[in-house]
Tab-separated table of C-alpha atoms in Angstrom:
chain	number	residue	atom	x	y	z
N	13	MET	CA	147.350	115.167	37.080
N	14	ASN	CA	143.861	114.729	35.743
N	15	ALA	CA	142.022	117.416	34.052
N	16	LYS	CA	139.732	118.254	37.064
N	17	GLN	CA	142.866	118.959	39.121
N	18	ASN	CA	144.271	121.237	36.254
N	19	GLN	CA	141.133	123.378	36.822
N	20	ARG	CA	141.562	123.631	40.717
N	21	LYS	CA	141.555	127.541	41.760
N	22	LEU	CA	143.086	129.519	44.535
N	23	ALA	CA	139.989	129.547	47.222
N	24	VAL	CA	141.425	132.409	49.070
N	25	PRO	CA	142.430	135.592	46.877
N	26	VAL	CA	145.755	137.280	47.363
N	27	GLY	CA	145.202	140.030	49.650
N	28	PRO	CA	147.019	142.007	52.448
N	29	ARG	CA	147.450	139.518	55.065
N	30	ASP	CA	149.798	137.500	52.687
N	31	HIS	CA	153.493	137.554	52.485
N	32	ILE	CA	154.056	139.177	48.874
N	33	GLN	CA	157.361	140.283	46.799
N	34	GLY	CA	156.452	142.277	43.843
N	35	LEU	CA	153.868	144.640	42.599
N	36	GLU	CA	150.200	144.489	42.721
N	37	THR	CA	149.748	145.318	39.318
N	38	ALA	CA	152.147	142.613	38.262
N	39	PRO	CA	150.325	140.478	35.392
N	40	ILE	CA	151.293	137.270	36.873
N	41	THR	CA	150.899	136.032	40.317
N	42	LEU	CA	152.427	133.046	41.412
N	43	VAL	CA	151.314	131.655	44.845
N	44	GLU	CA	153.305	129.049	46.496
N	45	TYR	CA	152.124	126.647	49.425
N	46	GLY	CA	155.314	125.454	51.001
N	47	ASP	CA	156.958	123.687	54.101
N	48	PHE	CA	160.260	125.101	55.415
N	49	GLU	CA	161.291	121.485	56.217
N	50	CYS	CA	160.340	120.109	52.658
N	51	PRO	CA	163.537	119.497	50.462
N	52	HIS	CA	161.216	119.992	47.508
N	53	SER	CA	159.867	123.305	48.835
N	54	GLN	CA	163.607	124.225	49.534
N	55	ARG	CA	164.498	123.423	45.848
N	56	ALA	CA	161.660	125.632	44.922
N	57	VAL	CA	163.239	128.713	46.245
N	58	ASP	CA	165.719	128.655	43.355
N	59	ILE	CA	163.053	128.170	40.582
N	60	VAL	CA	160.972	131.253	42.038
N	61	GLN	CA	164.092	133.355	42.033
N	62	GLU	CA	164.733	132.302	38.199
N	63	ILE	CA	160.882	133.159	37.443
N	64	GLN	CA	161.521	136.490	39.313
N	65	ALA	CA	164.705	137.074	37.444
N	66	ARG	CA	162.880	136.566	34.110
N	67	LEU	CA	160.153	138.656	34.741
N	68	GLY	CA	161.096	141.279	37.016
N	69	ASP	CA	158.227	143.649	37.820
N	70	ARG	CA	155.730	141.561	35.734
N	71	VAL	CA	155.581	139.073	38.713
N	72	ARG	CA	154.459	139.099	42.197
N	73	PHE	CA	155.163	136.135	44.335
N	74	VAL	CA	153.079	135.197	47.318
N	75	PHE	CA	154.337	132.345	49.840
N	76	ARG	CA	151.647	130.706	52.108
N	77	HIS	CA	152.407	128.178	54.711
N	78	PHE	CA	151.423	124.581	54.311
N	79	PRO	CA	153.418	122.357	56.930
N	80	LEU	CA	153.195	118.753	56.279
N	81	THR	CA	153.478	117.982	59.953
N	82	GLN	CA	153.231	114.148	59.460
N	83	LYS	CA	156.141	114.036	57.407
N	84	HIS	CA	158.069	116.918	58.887
N	85	PRO	CA	158.039	117.350	62.547
N	86	HIS	CA	159.472	120.851	62.685
N	87	ALA	CA	157.677	122.386	59.938
N	88	GLN	CA	154.803	124.056	61.916
N	89	GLN	CA	157.145	125.425	64.379
N	90	ALA	CA	159.380	126.909	61.273
N	91	SER	CA	156.140	128.488	59.951
N	92	GLU	CA	155.233	130.114	63.279
N	93	ALA	CA	158.931	131.461	63.415
N	94	ALA	CA	158.469	132.958	60.149
N	95	GLU	CA	155.237	134.789	61.166
N	96	ALA	CA	156.897	135.752	64.388
N	97	ALA	CA	159.516	137.402	62.356
N	98	ALA	CA	156.964	138.919	60.202
N	99	ALA	CA	155.503	140.418	63.171
N	100	GLN	CA	158.862	142.242	63.575
N	101	GLY	CA	159.124	143.037	59.878
N	102	LYS	CA	161.376	140.376	58.737
N	103	PHE	CA	159.420	137.715	57.150
N	104	TRP	CA	161.562	137.513	53.891
N	105	GLU	CA	164.744	137.261	55.702
N	106	MET	CA	163.380	134.577	57.993
N	107	TYR	CA	162.099	132.698	54.977
N	108	GLN	CA	165.466	132.613	53.604
N	109	MET	CA	167.281	131.550	56.861
N	110	LEU	CA	164.821	128.848	57.447
N	111	PHE	CA	165.302	127.241	53.698
N	112	GLU	CA	169.244	127.932	54.120
N	113	ASN	CA	169.316	125.904	57.490
N	114	GLN	CA	166.324	123.470	56.741
N	115	TYR	CA	167.961	120.645	58.813
N	116	ALA	CA	168.172	123.115	61.917
N	117	LEU	CA	165.081	123.754	63.019
N	118	ASP	CA	164.515	123.124	66.810
N	119	GLU	CA	163.545	126.030	68.965
N	120	GLU	CA	167.238	126.852	69.794
N	121	ASP	CA	168.016	127.034	66.203
N	122	LEU	CA	165.018	129.368	65.486
N	123	VAL	CA	165.935	131.651	68.369
N	124	SER	CA	169.432	131.878	66.899
N	125	TYR	CA	168.268	132.761	63.662
N	126	ALA	CA	165.874	135.603	65.185
N	127	GLU	CA	169.105	136.804	66.746
N	128	ALA	CA	170.952	136.792	63.575
N	129	LEU	CA	168.287	138.870	61.892
N	130	ASP	CA	168.272	141.459	64.906
N	131	LEU	CA	164.895	140.409	66.144
N	132	ASP	CA	163.963	140.936	69.417
N	133	PRO	CA	164.752	137.416	70.748
N	134	ASP	CA	162.574	137.323	73.862
N	135	HIS	CA	159.681	138.732	72.188
N	136	PHE	CA	160.360	136.141	69.423
N	137	GLU	CA	160.690	133.186	71.836
N	138	ARG	CA	157.619	134.206	73.752
N	139	GLU	CA	155.453	134.065	70.424
N	140	LEU	CA	157.082	130.775	69.558
N	141	GLU	CA	156.460	128.945	72.922
N	142	GLY	CA	152.816	130.635	73.145
N	143	HIS	CA	151.953	129.685	69.609
N	144	VAL	CA	150.951	133.253	68.780
N	145	HIS	CA	150.932	132.513	65.145
N	146	ALA	CA	149.616	129.063	65.221
N	147	GLU	CA	146.057	130.242	63.770
N	148	ARG	CA	147.587	132.309	60.995
N	149	VAL	CA	149.373	129.221	59.738
N	150	LYS	CA	146.362	127.094	59.971
N	151	GLU	CA	144.589	129.696	58.084
N	152	ASP	CA	146.963	129.165	55.127
N	153	VAL	CA	146.817	125.501	55.366
N	154	ARG	CA	143.089	125.517	55.282
N	155	SER	CA	143.100	127.836	52.296
N	156	GLY	CA	145.661	125.486	50.702
N	157	LEU	CA	143.318	122.342	51.233
N	158	ASP	CA	140.402	124.472	49.879
N	159	SER	CA	142.433	125.107	46.796
N	160	GLY	CA	143.362	121.559	46.221
N	161	ALA	CA	146.854	121.536	47.422
N	162	THR	CA	148.099	118.223	48.358
N	163	GLY	CA	151.579	118.550	48.960
N	164	THR	CA	154.479	120.890	48.829
N	165	PRO	CA	155.629	123.008	46.740
N	166	GLU	CA	152.069	123.607	45.151
N	167	PHE	CA	151.963	126.459	42.713
N	168	TYR	CA	149.188	128.653	41.324
N	169	VAL	CA	149.532	131.025	38.400
N	170	ASN	CA	147.067	133.653	38.384
N	171	GLY	CA	144.822	131.697	40.564
N	172	LEU	CA	145.072	128.369	38.802
N	173	LEU	CA	146.696	125.340	40.130
N	174	HIS	CA	149.927	124.410	38.075
N	175	SER	CA	149.557	120.985	37.243
N	176	GLY	CA	153.207	120.265	35.817
N	177	ASP	CA	156.342	119.437	37.714
N	178	TYR	CA	157.636	122.121	39.806
N	179	ASP	CA	160.813	122.263	37.857
N	180	ILE	CA	161.607	125.560	35.999
N	181	GLU	CA	160.640	124.396	32.439
N	182	SER	CA	157.335	123.192	33.571
N	183	LEU	CA	156.377	126.284	35.756
N	184	TRP	CA	157.737	128.427	33.026
N	185	GLY	CA	155.551	126.930	30.440
N	186	THR	CA	152.572	127.282	32.499
N	187	ILE	CA	153.319	131.037	33.015
N	188	GLN	CA	153.865	131.376	29.166
N	189	ARG	CA	150.500	129.939	28.605
N	190	THR	CA	148.769	132.637	30.156
N	191	GLY	CA	149.596	134.742	27.043
N	192	LEU	CA	150.691	137.679	29.504
N	193	VAL	CA	154.558	137.256	29.274
């Protein structure tokens, strides 16, 4: 990436609408724009978990939706399913379920995941069919585009676009360059 891309900033600050793991007071905020059907986003789950293990309470992780619908036909619906689970208090459980079962994201599969997570399956299915959470997902996509995101996963460290690869060494290097760890 060029120097201009290197300076891109998160257009929408982290706030109460976000899905967050970690303390608000953490010195490092790692935001990921991801796609539940993207194999690169799936591999990023382990990378994020490694960062969380290394930093503990010194990092908060934020996941935002960025379904690449032209490449991944189930990505939008998977994001909406995650939001339907969030409405019942189980975003992170569904996040994990979707990435673990990335190649089984049909509506029937999504409803079975909701049942496995003890969500109200009828309510969940109505929300999926009615696209109740489609606008919420679109808000994340718009904020990603406004922030310069072009693919998935796309990471921001303390509001600045991570310009390297999304492997652990590159992302860890960006985090260390903040001087906060």
